[in-house]
Coordinates of C-alpha atoms in Angstrom, one line a residue:
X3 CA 1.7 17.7 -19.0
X4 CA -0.2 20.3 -17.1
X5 CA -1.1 18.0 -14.2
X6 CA 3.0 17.2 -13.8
X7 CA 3.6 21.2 -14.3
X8 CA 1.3 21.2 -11.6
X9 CA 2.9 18.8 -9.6
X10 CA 6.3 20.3 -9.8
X11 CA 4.8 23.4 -8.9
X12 CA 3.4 22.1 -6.1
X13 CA 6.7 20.5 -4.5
X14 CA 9.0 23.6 -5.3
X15 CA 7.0 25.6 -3.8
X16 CA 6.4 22.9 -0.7
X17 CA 10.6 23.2 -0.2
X18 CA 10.9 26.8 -0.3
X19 CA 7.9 27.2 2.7
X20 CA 10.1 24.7 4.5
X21 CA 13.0 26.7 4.0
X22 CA 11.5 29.6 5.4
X23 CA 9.8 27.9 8.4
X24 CA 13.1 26.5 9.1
X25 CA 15.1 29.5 8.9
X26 CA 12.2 31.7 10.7
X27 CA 12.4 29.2 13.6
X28 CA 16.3 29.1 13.7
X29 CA 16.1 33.1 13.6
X30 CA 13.4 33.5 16.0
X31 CA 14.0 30.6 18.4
X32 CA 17.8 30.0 17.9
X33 CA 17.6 26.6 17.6
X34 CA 16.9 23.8 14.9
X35 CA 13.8 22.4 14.0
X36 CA 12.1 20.7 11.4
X37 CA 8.8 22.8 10.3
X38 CA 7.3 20.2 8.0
X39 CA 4.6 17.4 8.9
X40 CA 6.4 14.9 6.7
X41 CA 10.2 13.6 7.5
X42 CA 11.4 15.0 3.7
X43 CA 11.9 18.9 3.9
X44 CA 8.3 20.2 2.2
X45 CA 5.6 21.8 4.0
X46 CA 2.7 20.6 1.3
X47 CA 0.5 23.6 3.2
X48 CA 2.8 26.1 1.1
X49 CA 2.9 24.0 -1.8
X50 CA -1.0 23.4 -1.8
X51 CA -1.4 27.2 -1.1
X52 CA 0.7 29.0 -4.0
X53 CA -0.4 26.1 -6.8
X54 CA -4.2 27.7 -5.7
X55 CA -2.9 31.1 -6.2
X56 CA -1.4 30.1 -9.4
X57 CA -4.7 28.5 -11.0
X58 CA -6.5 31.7 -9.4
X59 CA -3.8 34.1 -11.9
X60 CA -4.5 31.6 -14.6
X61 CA -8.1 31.7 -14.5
X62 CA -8.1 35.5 -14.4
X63 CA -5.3 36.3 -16.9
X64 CA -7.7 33.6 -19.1
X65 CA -10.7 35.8 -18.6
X66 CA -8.9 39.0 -19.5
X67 CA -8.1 40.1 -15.9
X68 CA -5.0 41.4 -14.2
X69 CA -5.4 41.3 -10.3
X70 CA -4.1 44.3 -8.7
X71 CA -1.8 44.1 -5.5
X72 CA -4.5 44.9 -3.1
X73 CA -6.8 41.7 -4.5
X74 CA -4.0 39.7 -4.4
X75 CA -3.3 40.8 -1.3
X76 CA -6.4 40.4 0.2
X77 CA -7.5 36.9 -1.6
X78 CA -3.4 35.5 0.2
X79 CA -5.0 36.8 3.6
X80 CA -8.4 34.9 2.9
X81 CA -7.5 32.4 1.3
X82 CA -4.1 31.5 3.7
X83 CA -6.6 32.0 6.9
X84 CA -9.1 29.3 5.4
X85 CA -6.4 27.1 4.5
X86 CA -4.4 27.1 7.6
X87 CA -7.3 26.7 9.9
X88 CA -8.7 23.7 7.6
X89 CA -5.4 22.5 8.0
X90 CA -4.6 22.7 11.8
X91 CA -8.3 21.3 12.5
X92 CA -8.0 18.2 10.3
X93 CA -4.7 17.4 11.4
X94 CA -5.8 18.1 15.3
X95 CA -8.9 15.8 14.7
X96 CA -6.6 12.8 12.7
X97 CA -3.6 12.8 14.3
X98 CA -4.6 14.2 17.8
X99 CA -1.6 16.5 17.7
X100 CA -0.7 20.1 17.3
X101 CA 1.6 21.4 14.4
X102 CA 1.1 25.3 15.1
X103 CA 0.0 27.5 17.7
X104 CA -1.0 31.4 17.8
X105 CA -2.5 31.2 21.2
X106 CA 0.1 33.8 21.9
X107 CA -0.7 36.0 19.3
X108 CA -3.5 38.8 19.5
X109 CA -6.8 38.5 17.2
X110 CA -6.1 34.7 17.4
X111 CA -9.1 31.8 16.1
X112 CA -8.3 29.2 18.7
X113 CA -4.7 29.1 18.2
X114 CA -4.9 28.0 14.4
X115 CA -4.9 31.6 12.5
X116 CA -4.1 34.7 13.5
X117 CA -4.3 38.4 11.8
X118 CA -0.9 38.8 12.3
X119 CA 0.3 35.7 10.4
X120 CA -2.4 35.8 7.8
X121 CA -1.1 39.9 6.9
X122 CA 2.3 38.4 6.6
X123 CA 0.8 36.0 4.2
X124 CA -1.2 38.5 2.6
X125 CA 2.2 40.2 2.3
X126 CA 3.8 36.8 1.0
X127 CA 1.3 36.5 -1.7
X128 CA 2.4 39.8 -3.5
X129 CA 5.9 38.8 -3.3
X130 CA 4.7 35.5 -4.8
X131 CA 2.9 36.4 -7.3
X132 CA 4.8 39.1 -9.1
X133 CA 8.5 36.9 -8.7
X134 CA 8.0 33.3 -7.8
X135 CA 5.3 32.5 -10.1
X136 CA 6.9 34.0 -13.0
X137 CA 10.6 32.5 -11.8
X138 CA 8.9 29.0 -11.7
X139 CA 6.8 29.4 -14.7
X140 CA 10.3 30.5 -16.4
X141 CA 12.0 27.5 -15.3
X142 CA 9.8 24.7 -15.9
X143 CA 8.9 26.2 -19.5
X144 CA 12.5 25.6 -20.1
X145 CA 12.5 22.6 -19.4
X146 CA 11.4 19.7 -21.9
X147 CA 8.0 18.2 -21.8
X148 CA 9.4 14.8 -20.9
X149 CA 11.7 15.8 -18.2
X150 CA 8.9 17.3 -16.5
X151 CA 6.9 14.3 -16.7
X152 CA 9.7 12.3 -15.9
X153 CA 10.2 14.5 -12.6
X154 CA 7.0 14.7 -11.8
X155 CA 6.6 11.3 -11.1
X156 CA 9.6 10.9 -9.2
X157 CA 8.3 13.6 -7.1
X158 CA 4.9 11.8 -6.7
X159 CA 6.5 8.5 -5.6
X160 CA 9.0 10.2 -2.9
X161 CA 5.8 12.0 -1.4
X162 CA 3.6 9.2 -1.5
X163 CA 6.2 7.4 0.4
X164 CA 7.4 10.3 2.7
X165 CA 3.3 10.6 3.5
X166 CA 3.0 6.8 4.3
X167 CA 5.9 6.6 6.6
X168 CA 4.9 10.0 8.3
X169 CA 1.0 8.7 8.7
X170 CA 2.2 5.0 9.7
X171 CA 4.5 6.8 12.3
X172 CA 1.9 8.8 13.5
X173 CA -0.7 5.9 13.9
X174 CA 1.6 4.0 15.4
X175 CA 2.9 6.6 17.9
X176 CA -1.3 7.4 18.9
X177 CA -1.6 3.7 19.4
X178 CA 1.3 3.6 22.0
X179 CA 0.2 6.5 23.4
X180 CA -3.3 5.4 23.9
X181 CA -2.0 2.3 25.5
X182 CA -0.2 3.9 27.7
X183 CA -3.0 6.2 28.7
X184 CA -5.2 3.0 29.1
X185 CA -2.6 1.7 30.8
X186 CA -2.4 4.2 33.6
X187 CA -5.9 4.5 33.8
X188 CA -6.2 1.4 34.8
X189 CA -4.1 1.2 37.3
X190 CA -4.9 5.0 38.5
X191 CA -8.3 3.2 39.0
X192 CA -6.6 0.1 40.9
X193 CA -4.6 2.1 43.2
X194 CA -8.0 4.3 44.2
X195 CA -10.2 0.9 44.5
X196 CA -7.6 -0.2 47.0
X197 CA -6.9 3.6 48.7
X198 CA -10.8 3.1 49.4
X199 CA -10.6 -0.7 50.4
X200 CA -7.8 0.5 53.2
X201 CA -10.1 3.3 54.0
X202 CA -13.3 1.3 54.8
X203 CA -11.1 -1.3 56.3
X204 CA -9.5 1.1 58.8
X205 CA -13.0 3.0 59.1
X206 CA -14.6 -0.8 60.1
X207 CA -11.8 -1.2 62.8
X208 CA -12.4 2.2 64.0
X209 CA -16.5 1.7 64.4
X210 CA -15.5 -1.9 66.6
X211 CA -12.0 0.1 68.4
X212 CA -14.7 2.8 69.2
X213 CA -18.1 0.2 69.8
X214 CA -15.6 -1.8 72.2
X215 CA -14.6 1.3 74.0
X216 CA -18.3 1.9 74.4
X217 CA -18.5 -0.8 75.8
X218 CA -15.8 -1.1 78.2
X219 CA -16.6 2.0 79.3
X220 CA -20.2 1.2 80.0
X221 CA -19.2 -2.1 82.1
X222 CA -16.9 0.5 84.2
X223 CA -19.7 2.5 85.0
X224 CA -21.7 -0.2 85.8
X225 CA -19.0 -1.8 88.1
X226 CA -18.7 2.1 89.8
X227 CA -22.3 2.2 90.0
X228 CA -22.9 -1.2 91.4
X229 CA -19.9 -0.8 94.3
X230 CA -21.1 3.0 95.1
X231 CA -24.8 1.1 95.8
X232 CA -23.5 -1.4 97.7
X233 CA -21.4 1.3 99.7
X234 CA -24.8 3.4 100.6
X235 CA -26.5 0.1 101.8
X236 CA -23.7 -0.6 104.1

């Protein structure tokens, strides 16, 4: 039961990120575009980042602690830098492609995490904590054991298949993409081999155009020579 609580938690709170991605980009950007890394509309980074924060209020409030608004601020900004730069390198090293990028943002860490973003997810973590998490918890609670199980799986299966067609897509699109890098190295490498073939070959008839001309122009002075002798002896 808690593992599909979990679960749930994980892919409502995966949707509403990629509602506000989406609506951010449309706002900011006026155009449309799909935020997530899978085809289905979650972004798991949102999903995987409030279900931590939710253990983390678990553990504490199990220990006797309440977590003021400044730690939970601080532990979103931590804990959201670690996770998006984790994120954005093991996706840049798999995948060989680029999902986000604060290059254009001050006080940037190679493009993947940036002060900005990680106060407005320090800022997102309050409003998290003190109405999400307890809108959520509300909601599921209310719900019978069963039919979270029962949606929980459901949830499992379409994200197992939304992440297989998403990585088999990917794979399949670095493949081609490698081929067709291969591809034009390869002939990139042919058209240079010959550029230098035609170079030597002109270079060779320009030595013999230029040893000939030598030549001929030796015999000339020879012939001048020869007749401007034969003048002074006559």
């Amino acid at each position: 039961m808690l593992i599909s609580w979990y679960v749930c938690l994980f892919i409502l709170y995966s949707f509403l990120g990629w509602i506000y991605e989406t609506l951010f980009c449309i706002i900011t950007s006026r155009h449309w575009s799909n935020r997530g890394f899978l085809y289905g509309p979650i972004c798991p980074i949102y999903g995987a980042g409030v279900v931590l924060l939710t253990l983390l209020v678990r553990f504490t409030h199990h220990r006797g602690m309440t977590l003021s608004a400044v730690s939970i601020f601080m532990v979103s900004v931590i804990g959201s830098a670690l996770l998006e730069y984790a994120t954005s390198y093991v996706l840049e090293e798999v995948f060989h492609a680029t999902w986000w990028d604060y290059s254009h943002l001050p006080l940037n860490l190679n493009g993947r995490i940036s002060l900005f973003t990680s106060l407005g997810f320090g800022v997102g973590g309050i409003f998290v904590y003190y109405f999400l998490i307890p809108f959520a918890e509300h909601i599921l609670n209310a719900l019978h054991p069963l039919g979270v199980e029962g949606m929980s799986l459901v949830f499992v299966g379409i994200f197992s298949a939304d992440l297989t067609l998403t990585i088999t897509a990917l794979v399949d699109f670095n493949e081609k993409l490698m081929y067709v890098e291969d591809s034009f190295n390869k002939n990139m490498e042919l058209i240079i081999e010959n550029a230098i073939r035609s170079m030597n070959h002109l270079r060779r008839g320009s030595l013999a155009r230029i040893r000939l001309f030598r030549y001929r122009n030796k015999t000339i002075s020879d012939n001048i020579r020869n007749i401007l002798e034969r003048v002074k002896r006559n």
